[in-house]
Amino acid sequence: VAELGPLMTRMKELLADKVIDVRVSDWLTDSHACLVLSGAGPHGYVDRLLRERGREAPKAKRVLEINAAHLVIEHLRTAALNAAAADKVSDWVTVLYDQALLTEGSALEDPNRFARLVTSLLSDAAANASK
């Protein structure tokens, strides 16, 4: 877990206005990340249902839990140590957070931004794979 320090610090900085904390999960096995409630507040799915019915749900910041054993997190850990990759790490962290929102049933704040980021990151990955 200590080797994740720089990545977790970066994630906390990037997501400070969206999550309470970023921590290593004790229970994730297949997923790279998820959002969990910290105390009281509606689950993302309930929040979405309320908004769809024209009601406002109290905004509850969640905790982003990451799976330290997942290959995506391992690659991000390595990239976070590389100053030249700082912009891409920011993009990946944003996509991971948005994926966690989608997984829990929440709506994305900016679906167009998400689509642009995914397209950019897939383009980079495809270019690197063809080398």
C-alpha positions in Angstrom: 0.0 0.0 0.0 2.9 2.4 0.7 3.9 2.2 -3.0 0.5 3.6 -3.9 1.2 6.8 -1.9 2.0 9.1 -4.9 -1.0 7.8 -6.9 -3.4 8.1 -4.0 -2.2 11.6 -3.2 -2.7 12.6 -6.9 -6.2 11.0 -6.9 -7.2 12.8 -3.7 -6.0 16.1 -5.2 -7.8 15.6 -8.5 -11.1 14.3 -6.9 -11.1 16.6 -3.8 -14.4 18.2 -4.8 -16.0 14.8 -5.6 -15.0 12.3 -2.9 -14.3 12.4 0.8 -11.3 10.1 0.5 -9.4 7.6 -1.7 -8.5 4.4 -0.1 -7.4 0.8 -0.9 -10.2 -1.6 -0.9 -10.2 -4.7 1.3 -12.9 -6.5 -0.8 -12.6 -5.6 -4.5 -11.4 -8.5 -6.6 -12.3 -8.0 -10.3 -13.1 -4.2 -10.4 -10.4 -1.6 -10.3 -12.5 0.9 -8.3 -15.8 1.6 -6.8 -17.6 4.3 -4.8 -18.8 3.6 -1.3 -20.9 5.6 1.2 -19.2 7.0 4.2 -21.9 7.4 6.7 -25.4 8.6 5.8 -26.6 9.5 2.4 -28.4 8.1 -0.6 -26.8 5.5 -2.8 -26.1 6.7 -6.3 -29.0 4.7 -7.7 -31.4 6.3 -5.3 -30.0 9.7 -6.0 -30.6 9.2 -9.8 -34.2 8.0 -9.1 -35.0 11.1 -7.1 -33.5 13.4 -9.7 -35.6 11.7 -12.4 -38.7 12.4 -10.5 -37.8 16.1 -10.0 -36.6 15.8 -6.5 -33.3 16.9 -5.1 -31.4 14.4 -3.1 -28.8 15.6 -0.5 -25.4 15.4 -2.1 -23.3 12.9 -0.3 -19.6 12.6 -1.1 -18.5 9.1 -1.3 -15.2 7.3 -0.8 -13.4 6.0 -3.9 -11.9 2.6 -3.1 -9.3 1.2 -5.4 -8.1 -2.4 -5.9 -4.3 -2.3 -5.4 -4.0 -5.7 -7.1 -5.7 -4.6 -10.3 -3.6 -4.2 -13.4 -5.1 -0.8 -14.2 -4.1 0.6 -10.8 -0.7 -0.9 -11.1 -0.1 0.8 -14.4 -1.4 4.1 -12.9 0.9 3.7 -10.0 3.9 3.5 -12.3 2.6 6.4 -14.5 2.1 8.6 -11.4 5.8 8.4 -10.7 6.5 9.8 -14.2 6.3 13.6 -14.4 5.9 13.4 -18.2 2.7 11.3 -17.8 1.0 13.7 -15.3 -1.7 14.9 -17.8 -2.6 11.3 -18.8 -2.7 10.2 -15.1 -5.2 13.0 -14.5 -7.3 11.8 -17.5 -7.2 8.2 -16.3 -8.2 9.2 -12.8 -11.2 11.2 -14.1 -12.3 8.2 -16.3 -11.9 5.8 -13.3 -14.1 8.1 -11.2 -16.7 8.4 -13.9 -16.7 4.7 -14.5 -17.4 4.2 -10.7 -20.3 6.6 -11.0 -21.7 4.7 -13.9 -21.3 1.4 -12.2 -23.3 2.6 -9.1 -26.1 3.9 -11.4 -25.3 7.6 -11.1 -25.3 10.1 -13.9 -22.2 11.7 -15.2 -21.7 15.4 -14.7 -20.4 15.8 -18.3 -21.0 12.8 -20.5 -19.4 14.6 -23.5 -16.1 15.1 -21.5 -16.2 11.5 -20.5 -16.6 10.4 -24.2 -13.7 12.7 -25.3 -11.4 11.4 -22.6 -12.2 7.7 -23.3 -11.6 8.4 -27.1 -8.3 10.1 -26.4 -7.1 7.4 -24.0 -8.1 4.6 -26.4 -6.4 6.4 -29.3 -3.2 6.6 -27.2 -3.4 2.9 -26.2 -4.1 1.9 -29.8 -1.1 3.9 -31.0 1.1 2.3 -28.4 -0.1 -1.2 -29.2 0.7 -0.8 -32.9 4.4 0.1 -32.2 
